[in-house]
């Protein structure tokens, strides 16, 4: 019987009833969401954060600015050119491996593009220079060298804000990985004073 009465209600009333029920339910619930003033937006109080762990649902992450990345890439390439190694590629990536800045030196081979990016990502993700990480790739069976998108050859340096890795600088193309790494370190040094 209840079903028949509901279906006979005018269409606008049938739609309005569920909406009113939802609004009434919302009005009866209690929240501690204060309104700062009538002209501002609603702010969420700390008590609405997940209570079990005290963790926030929002994470703030430090990132290297585009200007700093361009400066680091330029300084790394300048160091390589000064050493007679201008045929390298320099990549600056964030911790997730996204390229912030990249510069390909004159006559740099195509493989140097990906090598520099992978070295930069490896150092950023692991928070260490790739020359220091290469020992972790030794051993039988699977090693961290099997992780896709990584390259555990010298030439990548980590960029840190405090103790947290926020970026990586990778250089590829020099005849020796430690020459790549010296250029990458020069890029890091060029922005070190602005990292705090």
Tab-separated table of C-alpha atoms in Angstrom:
chain	number	residue	atom	x	y	z
A	1	UNK	CA	0.000	0.000	0.000
A	2	UNK	CA	2.807	2.361	0.862
A	3	UNK	CA	4.314	1.802	-2.534
A	4	UNK	CA	1.080	2.753	-4.307
A	5	UNK	CA	0.709	5.990	-2.378
A	6	UNK	CA	4.277	6.998	-3.195
A	7	UNK	CA	3.869	6.403	-6.898
A	8	UNK	CA	0.702	8.491	-6.983
A	9	UNK	CA	2.426	11.559	-5.547
A	10	UNK	CA	3.097	14.351	-7.999
A	11	UNK	CA	6.497	13.965	-9.630
A	12	UNK	CA	7.983	17.098	-7.996
A	13	UNK	CA	6.881	15.920	-4.553
A	14	UNK	CA	8.304	12.429	-5.120
A	15	UNK	CA	11.712	13.954	-5.856
A	16	UNK	CA	11.486	16.422	-2.992
A	17	UNK	CA	10.796	13.843	-0.267
A	18	UNK	CA	14.190	12.064	-0.490
A	19	UNK	CA	16.002	15.419	-0.706
A	20	UNK	CA	14.251	16.704	2.428
A	21	UNK	CA	15.138	13.466	4.241
A	22	UNK	CA	18.804	13.872	3.324
A	23	UNK	CA	18.877	17.525	4.404
A	24	UNK	CA	17.134	16.701	7.683
A	25	UNK	CA	19.624	13.944	8.349
A	26	UNK	CA	22.524	16.306	7.707
A	27	UNK	CA	21.021	18.968	9.962
A	28	UNK	CA	20.633	16.501	12.832
A	29	UNK	CA	24.235	15.310	12.690
A	30	UNK	CA	26.772	17.107	14.853
A	31	UNK	CA	30.095	18.283	13.550
A	32	UNK	CA	32.806	20.463	14.954
A	33	UNK	CA	33.399	22.318	11.714
A	34	UNK	CA	33.635	25.952	12.748
A	35	UNK	CA	32.854	28.814	10.411
A	36	UNK	CA	35.484	31.522	10.844
A	37	UNK	CA	33.121	34.309	9.810
A	38	UNK	CA	30.189	34.746	7.500
A	39	UNK	CA	32.297	35.827	4.546
A	40	UNK	CA	34.929	33.086	4.754
A	41	UNK	CA	34.821	29.467	3.755
A	42	UNK	CA	34.393	26.642	6.221
A	43	UNK	CA	37.567	25.335	7.825
A	44	UNK	CA	38.107	21.809	9.094
A	45	UNK	CA	39.199	21.495	12.697
A	46	UNK	CA	41.963	19.187	13.847
A	47	UNK	CA	39.493	16.882	15.521
A	48	UNK	CA	38.155	15.848	12.134
A	49	UNK	CA	41.489	14.279	11.227
A	50	UNK	CA	41.589	10.462	11.392
A	51	UNK	CA	41.496	9.768	15.125
A	52	UNK	CA	43.085	6.323	15.139
A	53	UNK	CA	46.586	7.385	14.147
A	54	UNK	CA	46.518	11.163	14.243
A	55	UNK	CA	47.672	11.185	10.608
A	56	UNK	CA	46.494	13.890	8.258
A	57	UNK	CA	44.784	12.988	5.017
A	58	UNK	CA	46.918	15.590	3.234
A	59	UNK	CA	50.665	15.270	2.721
A	60	UNK	CA	52.895	18.226	1.951
A	61	UNK	CA	56.012	17.480	-0.036
A	62	UNK	CA	59.087	19.600	-0.693
A	63	UNK	CA	59.938	19.965	-4.365
A	64	UNK	CA	62.809	21.502	-6.266
A	65	UNK	CA	61.695	24.590	-8.168
A	66	UNK	CA	61.976	24.780	-11.950
A	67	UNK	CA	64.401	27.699	-11.645
A	68	UNK	CA	66.700	25.728	-9.342
A	69	UNK	CA	66.523	22.697	-11.644
A	70	UNK	CA	67.473	24.780	-14.684
A	71	UNK	CA	70.353	26.339	-12.743
A	72	UNK	CA	71.610	22.917	-11.622
A	73	UNK	CA	71.388	21.460	-15.127
A	74	UNK	CA	73.267	24.432	-16.579
A	75	UNK	CA	76.010	24.204	-13.972
A	76	UNK	CA	76.433	20.474	-14.542
A	77	UNK	CA	76.734	20.928	-18.292
A	78	UNK	CA	79.172	23.822	-17.813
A	79	UNK	CA	81.394	21.585	-15.652
A	80	UNK	CA	81.343	18.844	-18.277
A	81	UNK	CA	82.191	21.352	-21.021
A	82	UNK	CA	85.074	22.719	-18.946
A	83	UNK	CA	86.343	19.135	-18.658
A	84	UNK	CA	86.049	18.614	-22.423
A	85	UNK	CA	82.901	16.489	-22.043
A	86	UNK	CA	80.232	18.681	-23.599
A	87	UNK	CA	78.626	15.684	-25.339
A	88	UNK	CA	76.596	14.646	-22.295
A	89	UNK	CA	72.950	14.982	-21.286
A	90	UNK	CA	71.936	16.332	-17.874
A	91	UNK	CA	68.563	15.510	-16.293
A	92	UNK	CA	67.055	16.907	-13.113
A	93	UNK	CA	64.053	14.947	-11.836
A	94	UNK	CA	61.776	14.988	-8.815
A	95	UNK	CA	61.608	12.089	-6.404
A	96	UNK	CA	59.064	10.278	-8.586
A	97	UNK	CA	61.313	10.538	-11.632
A	98	UNK	CA	59.410	13.291	-13.418
A	99	UNK	CA	61.775	15.485	-15.420
A	100	UNK	CA	61.983	19.069	-14.143
A	101	UNK	CA	64.829	20.162	-16.435
A	102	UNK	CA	66.943	18.478	-19.079
A	103	UNK	CA	69.709	19.771	-21.317
A	104	UNK	CA	71.342	17.768	-24.063
A	105	UNK	CA	74.857	18.889	-24.867
A	106	UNK	CA	76.128	19.309	-28.395
A	107	UNK	CA	76.663	15.940	-30.082
A	108	UNK	CA	75.281	13.974	-27.120
A	109	UNK	CA	74.241	10.505	-28.258
A	110	UNK	CA	70.595	9.481	-27.964
A	111	UNK	CA	71.263	6.883	-25.255
A	112	UNK	CA	72.564	9.632	-22.930
A	113	UNK	CA	69.058	11.107	-22.636
A	114	UNK	CA	67.553	8.047	-20.960
A	115	UNK	CA	70.738	7.195	-19.056
A	116	UNK	CA	70.858	10.635	-17.440
A	117	UNK	CA	67.166	10.488	-16.495
A	118	UNK	CA	67.458	6.995	-15.008
A	119	UNK	CA	70.567	7.927	-12.998
A	120	UNK	CA	68.791	11.026	-11.677
A	121	UNK	CA	65.702	9.017	-10.715
A	122	UNK	CA	67.748	6.281	-9.047
A	123	UNK	CA	69.613	8.766	-6.858
A	124	UNK	CA	66.415	10.666	-5.995
A	125	UNK	CA	64.406	7.549	-5.164
A	126	UNK	CA	67.109	5.944	-3.019
A	127	UNK	CA	68.403	9.189	-1.497
A	128	UNK	CA	72.028	8.429	-2.358
A	129	UNK	CA	74.513	9.002	-5.138
A	130	UNK	CA	74.450	6.205	-7.707
A	131	UNK	CA	78.163	5.439	-7.254
A	132	UNK	CA	77.367	4.570	-3.625
A	133	UNK	CA	74.389	2.434	-4.647
A	134	UNK	CA	76.180	0.287	-7.205
A	135	UNK	CA	77.373	-2.164	-4.527
A	136	UNK	CA	73.736	-3.046	-3.772
A	137	UNK	CA	73.343	-4.512	-7.252
A	138	UNK	CA	75.829	-7.291	-6.612
A	139	UNK	CA	74.737	-10.785	-5.708
A	140	UNK	CA	73.002	-13.783	-7.151
A	141	UNK	CA	69.382	-13.752	-8.181
A	142	UNK	CA	67.273	-10.617	-8.341
A	143	UNK	CA	68.709	-7.354	-7.054
A	144	UNK	CA	67.576	-3.756	-6.976
A	145	UNK	CA	69.191	-3.378	-10.412
A	146	UNK	CA	66.145	-5.223	-11.763
A	147	UNK	CA	63.803	-2.374	-10.805
A	148	UNK	CA	62.394	-0.755	-13.947
A	149	UNK	CA	63.581	2.750	-14.764
A	150	UNK	CA	66.671	2.636	-12.553
A	151	UNK	CA	70.333	2.726	-13.509
A	152	UNK	CA	72.968	1.956	-10.902
A	153	UNK	CA	75.955	3.461	-12.704
A	154	UNK	CA	77.946	6.396	-11.380
A	155	UNK	CA	76.625	9.737	-12.569
A	156	UNK	CA	73.569	10.436	-10.421
A	157	UNK	CA	73.500	12.572	-7.271
A	158	UNK	CA	70.686	13.154	-4.835
A	159	UNK	CA	69.427	16.612	-3.916
A	160	UNK	CA	68.245	16.872	-0.319
A	161	UNK	CA	66.301	19.377	1.729
A	162	UNK	CA	67.474	18.604	5.232
A	163	UNK	CA	67.647	14.814	5.351
A	164	UNK	CA	64.911	14.224	2.767
A	165	UNK	CA	65.698	13.460	-0.856
A	166	UNK	CA	63.646	15.807	-3.044
A	167	UNK	CA	65.315	15.458	-6.459
A	168	UNK	CA	68.130	13.882	-8.398
A	169	UNK	CA	70.618	15.113	-10.983
A	170	UNK	CA	71.899	12.638	-13.523
A	171	UNK	CA	74.556	12.969	-16.203
A	172	UNK	CA	75.150	10.464	-18.982
A	173	UNK	CA	77.663	10.334	-21.797
A	174	UNK	CA	81.155	10.771	-20.362
A	175	UNK	CA	83.623	7.930	-20.941
A	176	UNK	CA	83.687	7.257	-17.187
A	177	UNK	CA	80.767	7.342	-14.769
A	178	UNK	CA	82.760	9.212	-12.154
A	179	UNK	CA	83.249	12.031	-14.678
A	180	UNK	CA	79.470	12.106	-15.123
A	181	UNK	CA	79.092	12.200	-11.376
A	182	UNK	CA	81.560	15.091	-10.950
A	183	UNK	CA	79.413	17.130	-13.359
A	184	UNK	CA	76.195	16.183	-11.558
A	185	UNK	CA	77.788	17.144	-8.227
A	186	UNK	CA	78.714	20.551	-9.692
A	187	UNK	CA	75.040	21.036	-10.521
A	188	UNK	CA	74.057	20.162	-6.973
A	189	UNK	CA	76.709	22.502	-5.567
A	190	UNK	CA	75.322	25.367	-7.664
A	191	UNK	CA	71.998	25.229	-5.821
A	192	UNK	CA	73.176	23.987	-2.409
A	193	UNK	CA	72.958	27.387	-0.729
A	194	UNK	CA	69.284	27.719	-1.633
A	195	UNK	CA	68.296	24.322	-0.199
A	196	UNK	CA	68.466	25.457	3.404
